[in-house]
Structures are given as structure tokens and as C-alpha cells.
XYZ file of C-alpha atoms in Angstrom:
532
model
C 51.385 121.948 93.309
C 53.868 121.360 96.120
C 51.167 119.766 98.245
C 50.249 117.467 95.338
C 53.827 116.219 94.948
C 54.149 115.760 98.703
C 50.964 113.682 98.673
C 52.216 111.506 95.830
C 55.520 111.014 97.622
C 53.731 110.090 100.847
C 51.724 107.427 98.987
C 54.604 106.270 96.776
C 54.665 102.740 98.194
C 50.969 102.213 97.476
C 51.353 103.644 93.965
C 54.337 101.428 93.175
C 52.522 98.307 94.379
C 49.443 99.131 92.287
C 51.069 100.473 89.115
C 54.110 98.254 88.584
C 52.159 95.016 87.951
C 49.977 96.882 85.413
C 52.910 98.544 83.655
C 54.638 95.170 83.215
C 51.516 93.352 81.966
C 52.336 93.738 78.220
C 55.208 91.288 78.642
C 53.133 88.185 79.521
C 50.208 89.309 77.306
C 52.215 89.851 74.117
C 54.520 86.857 74.698
C 52.320 84.132 76.219
C 55.104 81.673 77.101
C 56.340 80.253 80.381
C 59.623 82.100 79.899
C 57.798 85.444 79.598
C 55.600 84.644 82.596
C 58.673 83.821 84.662
C 60.417 86.998 83.463
C 57.342 89.014 84.534
C 57.510 87.538 88.049
C 61.272 88.044 88.339
C 61.198 91.674 87.120
C 58.239 92.512 89.340
C 59.904 91.031 92.425
C 63.240 92.672 91.618
C 61.596 96.101 91.362
C 59.651 95.581 94.587
C 62.865 94.526 96.335
C 64.763 97.538 94.966
C 62.064 100.081 95.850
C 61.033 98.271 99.056
C 57.449 99.254 98.394
C 56.611 96.076 100.296
C 58.684 94.499 103.074
C 61.380 92.254 101.580
C 59.947 89.143 103.213
C 56.446 89.880 101.883
C 57.747 90.169 98.325
C 59.411 86.784 98.875
C 55.915 85.227 99.014
C 55.173 86.142 95.376
C 56.399 82.880 93.753
C 54.008 80.929 95.985
C 51.004 82.291 94.081
C 52.442 83.729 90.841
C 54.156 80.539 89.662
C 51.135 78.215 90.079
C 48.666 80.792 88.666
C 50.869 81.390 85.618
C 51.475 77.698 85.026
C 55.219 77.957 85.651
C 55.413 75.403 88.483
C 53.071 73.280 90.571
C 52.202 74.765 93.965
C 53.727 71.757 95.744
C 57.014 72.238 93.857
C 57.236 75.916 94.709
C 56.484 75.321 98.383
C 59.297 72.786 98.816
C 61.806 75.393 97.648
C 61.129 77.425 100.805
C 62.511 74.818 103.197
C 65.366 73.080 101.425
C 68.428 71.547 103.025
C 70.243 74.860 102.613
C 67.589 76.596 104.723
C 68.082 73.927 107.395
C 71.836 74.596 107.341
C 71.094 78.321 107.663
C 68.836 77.772 110.682
C 71.228 75.355 112.393
C 74.263 77.563 111.820
C 72.456 80.602 113.175
C 71.248 78.763 116.278
C 74.850 77.852 117.125
C 75.920 81.449 116.418
C 73.156 82.721 118.713
C 74.479 80.466 121.477
C 77.998 81.858 120.994
C 76.667 85.426 121.198
C 74.305 84.696 124.095
C 77.150 83.542 126.353
C 79.589 86.299 125.209
C 82.030 83.733 123.899
C 82.734 85.852 120.816
C 83.775 88.812 122.969
C 86.148 86.641 124.997
C 87.753 85.346 121.784
C 88.113 88.877 120.407
C 89.712 90.382 123.515
C 92.042 87.434 124.045
C 93.264 87.602 120.454
C 93.899 91.354 120.719
C 95.967 90.804 123.878
C 98.111 88.301 121.999
C 98.560 90.408 118.840
C 99.417 93.661 120.603
C 98.471 97.306 120.114
C 101.112 98.815 117.814
C 99.210 100.915 115.220
C 99.742 98.637 112.205
C 99.390 95.470 114.251
C 96.337 96.880 116.047
C 94.557 97.313 112.718
C 95.701 93.853 111.623
C 94.581 92.403 114.950
C 91.094 93.884 114.696
C 90.849 92.710 111.096
C 91.940 89.156 111.910
C 89.624 88.840 114.900
C 86.662 90.363 113.057
C 87.232 88.157 110.002
C 87.497 85.025 112.153
C 84.317 85.788 114.074
C 82.372 86.656 110.924
C 83.235 83.205 109.566
C 80.922 81.729 112.204
C 78.459 84.417 113.303
C 76.710 87.075 111.256
C 78.737 89.946 109.814
C 76.303 92.389 111.411
C 76.651 90.946 114.918
C 80.433 90.786 114.591
C 80.671 94.427 113.539
C 78.254 95.591 116.221
C 80.469 93.937 118.847
C 83.891 94.931 117.487
C 83.226 98.614 116.716
C 82.608 99.624 120.374
C 85.790 97.773 121.381
C 87.751 99.609 118.678
C 86.343 102.966 119.736
C 87.111 102.243 123.390
C 90.756 101.685 122.484
C 90.815 104.836 120.352
C 89.282 106.978 123.106
C 91.850 105.706 125.584
C 94.647 106.597 123.174
C 93.233 110.098 122.805
C 92.807 110.511 126.569
C 96.422 109.456 127.090
C 97.566 112.187 124.694
C 95.479 114.771 126.556
C 96.904 113.670 129.927
C 100.457 113.957 128.604
C 99.648 117.529 127.538
C 98.521 118.527 131.037
C 94.899 117.436 130.984
C 92.976 115.999 133.888
C 93.410 112.512 135.238
C 91.923 109.853 133.040
C 89.444 107.552 134.788
C 89.484 103.926 133.828
C 87.381 103.553 130.716
C 84.928 100.701 130.837
C 83.302 99.479 127.660
C 79.542 99.387 127.947
C 76.811 98.292 125.608
C 75.959 100.996 123.051
C 74.515 103.866 125.086
C 71.571 106.052 124.052
C 73.892 108.739 122.763
C 75.767 106.221 120.577
C 73.471 103.581 119.273
C 74.254 101.109 116.542
C 72.342 102.021 113.422
C 69.342 99.876 112.627
C 68.627 99.196 108.988
C 64.928 99.747 108.388
C 63.858 99.565 104.754
C 67.408 100.291 103.673
C 67.558 103.653 105.427
C 70.484 104.671 107.618
C 69.856 106.658 110.772
C 73.212 107.892 112.066
C 73.581 107.733 115.823
C 74.516 110.985 117.446
C 77.307 111.192 119.935
C 78.175 113.784 122.499
C 80.827 116.356 121.606
C 84.327 115.314 122.473
C 87.680 116.987 122.774
C 89.328 117.933 119.525
C 91.332 115.144 117.953
C 94.581 115.630 116.081
C 94.570 114.981 112.324
C 96.581 111.844 112.927
C 94.034 110.535 115.426
C 91.144 111.329 113.093
C 92.775 109.376 110.264
C 93.611 106.465 112.546
C 90.035 106.427 113.848
C 88.683 106.263 110.303
C 91.060 103.440 109.449
C 90.045 101.456 112.522
C 86.345 101.827 111.765
C 86.726 100.810 108.131
C 89.016 97.886 108.955
C 86.283 96.363 111.135
C 83.557 96.802 108.497
C 85.655 95.516 105.610
C 87.092 92.527 107.469
C 83.581 91.479 108.554
C 82.507 91.323 104.920
C 85.740 89.612 103.843
C 85.669 87.044 106.659
C 82.104 86.040 105.844
C 83.113 84.554 102.491
C 85.436 81.962 104.064
C 82.805 79.495 105.271
C 79.608 78.210 103.739
C 77.542 79.572 106.628
C 79.511 82.813 106.951
C 77.168 84.931 104.871
C 73.841 84.486 103.106
C 75.053 84.619 99.442
C 77.153 81.499 100.031
C 74.088 79.555 101.141
C 72.030 80.969 98.285
C 74.554 79.634 95.783
C 74.637 76.202 97.412
C 70.839 76.063 97.381
C 70.676 77.066 93.729
C 73.226 74.395 92.846
C 71.017 71.784 94.495
C 67.904 73.202 92.820
C 69.212 73.731 89.277
C 71.574 70.739 89.217
C 70.025 68.092 91.498
C 72.314 65.387 90.083
C 75.502 67.099 91.282
C 77.420 64.968 93.820
C 77.120 67.540 96.648
C 80.015 69.408 95.082
C 79.461 72.465 97.304
C 79.821 71.420 100.930
C 81.482 72.935 103.969
C 84.904 71.393 103.308
C 85.098 72.128 99.569
C 83.879 75.696 100.035
C 86.397 76.308 102.816
C 89.223 74.956 100.651
C 88.285 77.397 97.902
C 87.231 80.486 99.873
C 89.577 80.507 102.873
C 92.771 81.207 100.838
C 90.805 83.850 98.938
C 89.805 85.459 102.219
C 93.367 85.430 103.595
C 94.843 87.063 100.479
C 92.108 89.687 100.334
C 92.393 90.422 104.058
C 96.158 90.999 103.848
C 95.823 93.237 100.778
C 93.041 95.199 102.479
C 95.258 95.636 105.554
C 98.140 96.941 103.425
C 95.846 99.349 101.573
C 94.226 100.711 104.754
C 97.621 101.038 106.423
C 98.966 103.025 103.472
C 95.817 105.168 103.249
C 95.421 106.036 106.943
C 98.858 105.473 108.526
C 101.237 106.295 105.697
C 104.653 104.781 105.020
C 106.312 105.444 108.394
C 106.855 101.735 109.161
C 109.019 102.449 112.211
C 106.155 104.373 113.795
C 103.384 102.094 112.496
C 104.984 98.968 113.933
C 105.980 100.680 117.191
C 109.721 100.215 116.789
C 111.529 102.059 119.566
C 109.941 103.958 122.459
C 107.610 106.126 120.358
C 104.091 106.201 121.728
C 104.876 103.812 124.569
C 102.275 105.431 126.838
C 99.576 105.126 124.180
C 100.358 101.467 123.617
C 100.168 100.745 127.312
C 96.882 102.665 127.623
C 95.275 100.773 124.738
C 96.518 97.478 126.120
C 95.114 98.397 129.529
C 91.636 98.953 128.052
C 91.662 95.506 126.473
C 92.982 93.903 129.668
C 90.255 95.557 131.765
C 87.514 94.379 129.424
C 88.948 90.866 129.381
C 89.161 90.859 133.180
C 85.552 92.018 133.498
C 84.422 88.863 131.707
C 85.795 86.782 134.581
C 86.803 83.129 134.242
C 85.002 80.916 131.734
C 81.857 79.453 133.235
C 80.321 76.061 132.540
C 78.027 77.411 129.801
C 80.887 79.018 127.869
C 82.942 75.834 128.063
C 79.985 73.713 126.937
C 79.250 75.997 123.974
C 82.951 75.977 123.039
C 83.072 72.174 123.050
C 79.890 71.887 120.981
C 81.137 74.529 118.543
C 84.432 72.692 118.015
C 82.570 69.403 117.526
C 80.343 71.077 114.928
C 83.290 72.408 112.924
C 85.117 69.052 113.061
C 82.000 67.177 111.918
C 81.503 69.659 109.083
C 85.059 69.237 107.832
C 85.160 65.451 108.091
C 81.656 64.553 106.858
C 82.508 64.348 103.154
C 85.812 66.145 102.530
C 86.274 64.712 99.041
C 90.000 63.928 99.198
C 89.451 61.075 101.694
C 86.344 59.141 102.794
C 84.535 61.018 105.535
C 82.396 59.671 108.342
C 79.323 60.338 106.230
C 80.683 58.104 103.436
C 81.794 55.358 105.793
C 78.894 55.110 108.237
C 75.889 56.697 106.522
C 76.361 56.162 102.777
C 73.574 55.774 100.226
C 73.609 53.347 97.308
C 76.056 55.599 95.425
C 78.456 55.776 98.369
C 77.552 59.414 99.056
C 76.902 60.758 102.545
C 73.212 60.735 103.425
C 73.640 63.296 106.260
C 74.319 66.837 105.033
C 75.970 69.844 106.651
C 72.461 70.894 107.673
C 71.980 67.562 109.441
C 75.062 68.185 111.568
C 74.078 71.785 112.323
C 70.605 70.781 113.493
C 71.987 67.902 115.594
C 74.284 70.268 117.519
C 71.495 72.866 117.704
C 69.143 70.424 119.423
C 71.873 69.520 121.931
C 72.108 73.221 122.870
C 68.502 73.013 124.065
C 69.281 69.934 126.169
C 72.596 70.667 127.930
C 72.118 72.721 131.145
C 73.848 76.084 131.433
C 75.253 75.227 134.870
C 76.744 72.098 136.376
C 73.679 69.897 136.944
C 72.174 70.416 140.368
C 69.172 71.947 142.106
C 69.059 75.648 142.931
C 66.444 77.778 144.653
C 64.041 79.815 142.567
C 64.792 83.503 143.386
C 61.091 84.370 143.053
C 59.962 81.453 145.255
C 62.763 80.823 147.816
C 61.229 77.592 149.031
C 61.015 76.087 145.552
C 63.852 74.134 143.910
C 64.529 74.379 140.179
C 66.949 72.989 137.604
C 69.255 75.385 135.713
C 68.051 76.553 132.278
C 69.491 74.993 129.122
C 72.271 76.633 127.116
C 69.597 78.017 124.802
C 65.908 78.685 125.198
C 63.432 79.073 122.373
C 62.655 82.601 123.548
C 66.279 83.640 122.974
C 66.406 82.009 119.545
C 63.065 83.445 118.489
C 64.187 86.974 119.389
C 67.478 86.790 117.496
C 66.638 84.559 114.509
C 66.198 86.584 111.272
C 63.184 84.660 109.978
C 62.725 87.098 107.094
C 66.046 85.970 105.619
C 64.705 82.422 105.450
C 61.838 83.629 103.289
C 64.244 85.554 101.051
C 66.323 82.400 100.622
C 63.208 80.428 99.726
C 62.128 83.021 97.167
C 65.578 82.949 95.591
C 65.485 79.166 95.265
C 61.982 79.286 93.793
C 63.044 81.874 91.203
C 66.081 79.786 90.308
C 63.941 76.665 89.907
C 61.411 78.456 87.750
C 63.979 80.039 85.421
C 66.617 77.292 84.887
C 68.186 76.801 81.383
C 71.736 76.175 80.351
C 73.402 75.959 76.988
C 76.945 77.332 76.999
C 78.766 74.154 78.072
C 80.755 76.074 80.679
C 81.151 74.670 84.154
C 78.339 76.318 86.198
C 80.668 77.115 89.095
C 82.910 79.156 86.807
C 80.087 81.718 86.673
C 78.402 81.143 90.036
C 81.456 81.329 92.314
C 82.675 84.805 91.221
C 79.135 86.216 91.407
C 78.683 84.819 94.916
C 81.942 86.222 96.281
C 81.535 89.570 94.526
C 78.107 90.092 96.085
C 79.736 90.078 99.547
C 82.550 92.474 98.678
C 80.826 95.853 98.576
C 83.054 98.428 100.225
C 82.219 101.850 98.776
C 78.923 103.016 100.294
C 77.328 102.947 103.774
C 74.171 101.294 102.404
C 76.106 98.550 100.597
C 76.334 96.204 103.598
C 75.150 96.231 107.232
C 78.786 96.382 108.523
C 79.366 99.530 106.436
C 76.199 101.078 107.850
C 77.136 100.259 111.444
C 80.603 101.844 111.328
C 79.179 104.853 109.496
C 76.637 105.342 112.282
C 79.350 105.670 114.908
C 80.420 108.972 113.396
C 83.756 110.261 112.185
C 83.309 108.873 108.664
C 82.150 110.671 105.549
C 80.764 108.947 102.477
C 83.833 110.176 100.600
C 86.113 108.423 103.116
C 84.346 105.111 102.528
C 84.206 105.619 98.755
C 87.901 106.499 98.569
C 88.969 103.454 100.569
C 86.396 101.123 99.047
C 86.944 101.938 95.373
C 90.396 100.393 95.143
C 89.370 97.605 97.521
C 86.531 96.677 95.154
C 89.052 96.399 92.326
C 91.397 94.349 94.517
C 88.467 92.076 95.354
C 87.686 91.453 91.684
C 91.342 90.656 90.926
C 91.650 88.248 93.863
C 88.416 86.498 92.870
C 89.699 86.082 89.307
C 92.949 84.669 90.679
C 91.094 82.175 92.841
C 88.601 81.085 90.186
C 91.332 80.475 87.602
C 93.815 78.634 89.830
C 93.061 76.480 92.854
C 89.284 76.346 92.304
C 89.864 74.307 89.115
C 91.430 71.507 91.140
C 89.002 71.669 94.060
C 85.849 71.568 91.902
C 87.308 69.775 88.852
C 86.308 72.589 86.497
C 88.524 71.467 83.602
C 85.571 69.745 81.913
C 81.825 70.263 81.579
C 80.343 67.933 84.232
C 77.869 65.186 83.371
C 75.515 66.290 86.186
C 75.078 69.652 84.418
C 74.378 68.146 80.991
C 70.872 67.092 81.997
C 69.941 70.784 82.061
C 71.583 71.680 78.763
C 68.903 72.283 76.147
C 71.460 72.874 73.407
C 75.121 72.359 74.046
C 77.985 72.926 71.647
C 81.085 71.375 73.163
C 84.413 73.034 72.638
C 87.129 71.447 70.524
C 88.734 68.399 72.161
C 91.847 69.025 74.198
C 94.637 67.269 72.284
C 96.912 67.485 75.307
C 94.703 65.011 77.149
C 94.775 61.362 76.225
C 91.546 59.880 74.884
C 89.798 57.348 77.123
């Protein structure tokens, strides 16, 4: 009997793939409508995604054949959903992020900011949170966490070594931060499974150091997730929502763009980041503010040791080279063009120079991202000149560009593009709307909430990465994340019911959403507003 169950478990993926479509067949057979057919496809895909019986990207292909075969959408309509403007923005934003990572610009920013903020316990946590949140606004949360966690652990190890030296231990050699070594590898998420990296035994830490280490690890993971909500390209759910807005409400006047999203989400991120810092400080450092903020001479040696680690790592980077400066300039240009294209409160360059018949900007945020991305493949990585090929000394060659397609191809998460496309196709196939409530009043909270998962290691890649470094238990993450989840919900409700109303004009049901309303019962007229 045991062997039988083991065999079934071994073949579970095959069984799920074969049985689920059959089990769900009564739905489209008994209710032969387009709505039931669409529900069948959505439920089937959701279950495949949850069980991961098939790779996530493979399941994303299902609308391409299910929707046309079931008569839900034409094949040509479904296909266009897989490469919308939002996907182009995703690709362009990631290419720029890859360039930033490739030339270590993100590490230079992180170390420089930590040198400015200082290394007092409370400020050290705040510094790591601010730097991590800022970086995750522009590059992926996963990459940000994978870079910041080793830096945090390097500082923590130096603090511990300083304590041991002061107690009569051996001399402490200068600690140099390396890429994750074989004995401490960053966890890779394969089919949702976490494989904790094992580390070599270390000297016993004091209870205070253990708590501080846990707080530092969690502050990096949480701030990566929080920072990602601030910009439209910061995390995938933001782009999914923008794409669904364009798909479900094609008449909307580009209401979700880089500038409007930043105006709404950045204050939300700042408030949530500060509250998270206060909660983590209380949970892992306690209420000893004099000690936490390093007032007086307490722990002076530790502060100097931690600062020395950061200084050494910053010094190892050397001066900024031509490639780093070029990427910095292009990155700044990209952000400026994003903010000024169609800000809404004043005419942007898109409205003035490239307007359509309605006065709206014809270029999109994706247009700008791809323009800068192409430039990265053109600008040389060194000051233009001829150098000798190291493999053929007698042969002259030009320096490589800032980015090569090989680098992009290795680091680009193409599977996420397919997931985005599947999401847009599902949204297109299942649109309907009848409650006369501004769509963003529902969509914005759902989008932000999907990024704020703090309780479990499997909830987000940043959580999984910090968990893999050791020192954390699931209970530690659950205890810290439970209240933070509640704080996140409260902050989102504050944002959606205050400044978002003015940014997105959510006081009334918009005309661009009425075209999708099959049956709409407007609310009673507002007698406080004058009639037109």
C-alpha cells in the first residue's frame, strides 16, 4: 500500500494535468455559455498555477488555444494580448535594470548611502530599508534582496567579530564581501520550493545579536517588497494592473502612467516603510532609544567596525568608470522622460510634441523605456578608441557596448512576459462591469495588497532569499509579518480614500468605464455639487 501511494505521489503532476480538465468538464457542458466556458478556462489555469503541475509559463499558453476553440475570443485577439504596450514597458524597464546590475551601479549606490546614513543600530536598519526600497523601485525585488542581504550579513559578522575580539579573541582579519559562496548560496525558487542554503558553523552569538540579525534580514526582505510598489515598473502586479486597465477600459485617457502611479504609490510606500521600521525596531531592538540610536559612547567599537566593512567594500569598487557614468546618465534621462511625458497637472513633452488628435501623448512609457534600452546597445562601455584583442594581440578591436544581447538574454525573465500575457488575455475574455464604482477603487488596493505579503518564506522571493541565509524561523517571519500585513491594509485604505481620489478623479464614475457597463444603477445625485 505504501508503494502504491508513493507511486501516485511521484506521478501527481501527470495525474493533475489529466484529471483536472475532466473533473471540471460538467461546468461548460451543463452551462453552454461563453461565461461558463471562460470560467472553465480561468479555474483550470488557476488550479494548474497553484499546483504547478505544469511550468507557470506553459500554463500561460492555455488562452491561446482554449479561447478560440471555445468561441470566447478570436485567435488574433488573444494573441495581441501577449505583447501589449505594458509588456513593452516591462521589457524596456528590465533591460535598463539589467544594465544597472551588470555594471554594479546598484551596489555603489547602496554602499554610498549606508556611509551617509551611519551604522547606529536603529539608523542601520533604517539605512538598509531606505536603500533597499529605493533600489527595488527600479530593479527587481529579487535582485535587490540578493545583493543587500550579503552586505547586511557582512556588517553583522563584523559586529560579532568585534565583540569576540574585545572579549580576548583572536585578531580579526579584514572581512571582504564576496559573491555568495558555495556554503551560503542564495535560494533559488524552483516550482515554489525553498531549498535553504547551509552555512558553516559559527561562534555562538549573544541573544541580542541573534535578534538584531533577524531584524536586519527581515528589514531587507520587507523593504524590497514595499519599495517595489512605488513605481509602475517596480514590481509585476503594478504592470499587470496597468495592462488590464488598457485591456478592459481601452477608452481611458492613459490614467495609469508612470507619473500618476508615482504620485499615488510613493507616499504610500514612505508611510508603510516608516511604520515597518518602527515595528521592526520595537520587535527586535526594544525601547532602549539611547542605545538604539547610539547616543553616547556605547558600542563605539562596533559602530566603527561596521562602518569599516562598508568603507572597504566601497573602496573595492574603485572610482566610477565610463560605463557606470554612461548608465547613470541614461538612467536619469529615462526617469525624467517618464515623469515629464504626460504628468497630467501640466502639459508634458508627449502632449506638446507628439500629440494625437485628442491632444494625448502618442508615445507611452514603454516607448521611452525601449528608446533608452536601444541606446544601451549602441553606447560603448569605454571611451571610444581602439584596443588590442587579448586573444589576438596583433588585432585591434572596439570596446563592447554597455549591454550585449547575451547578457540580456541570460538575465531577462521571459517566463514573466508570458504570465503577463496570459493575465491580460484572461482579463479581456472575462470583462463585465455593473456596479457603477470607479474601477480603480477596487483595482488599486488589490494591486498593492498583492505585493505586501510578509508572513511566510514562500510568499515572495525576497522572503525566501532572507530565509535561506539562515537564522530565521518561520515563526519569526510570521510574528513580524502578521502585524505588518495589517499595517499594510490600513495604509492602503488610507491612501485609496484620500489622495488617490484627487490624483485619479475617483469622485465620479468615469465615462470611459461606462462603455463596459452592461447594467448600471447610478447612485443618488450629490446635492453638494452644483448641477452643470
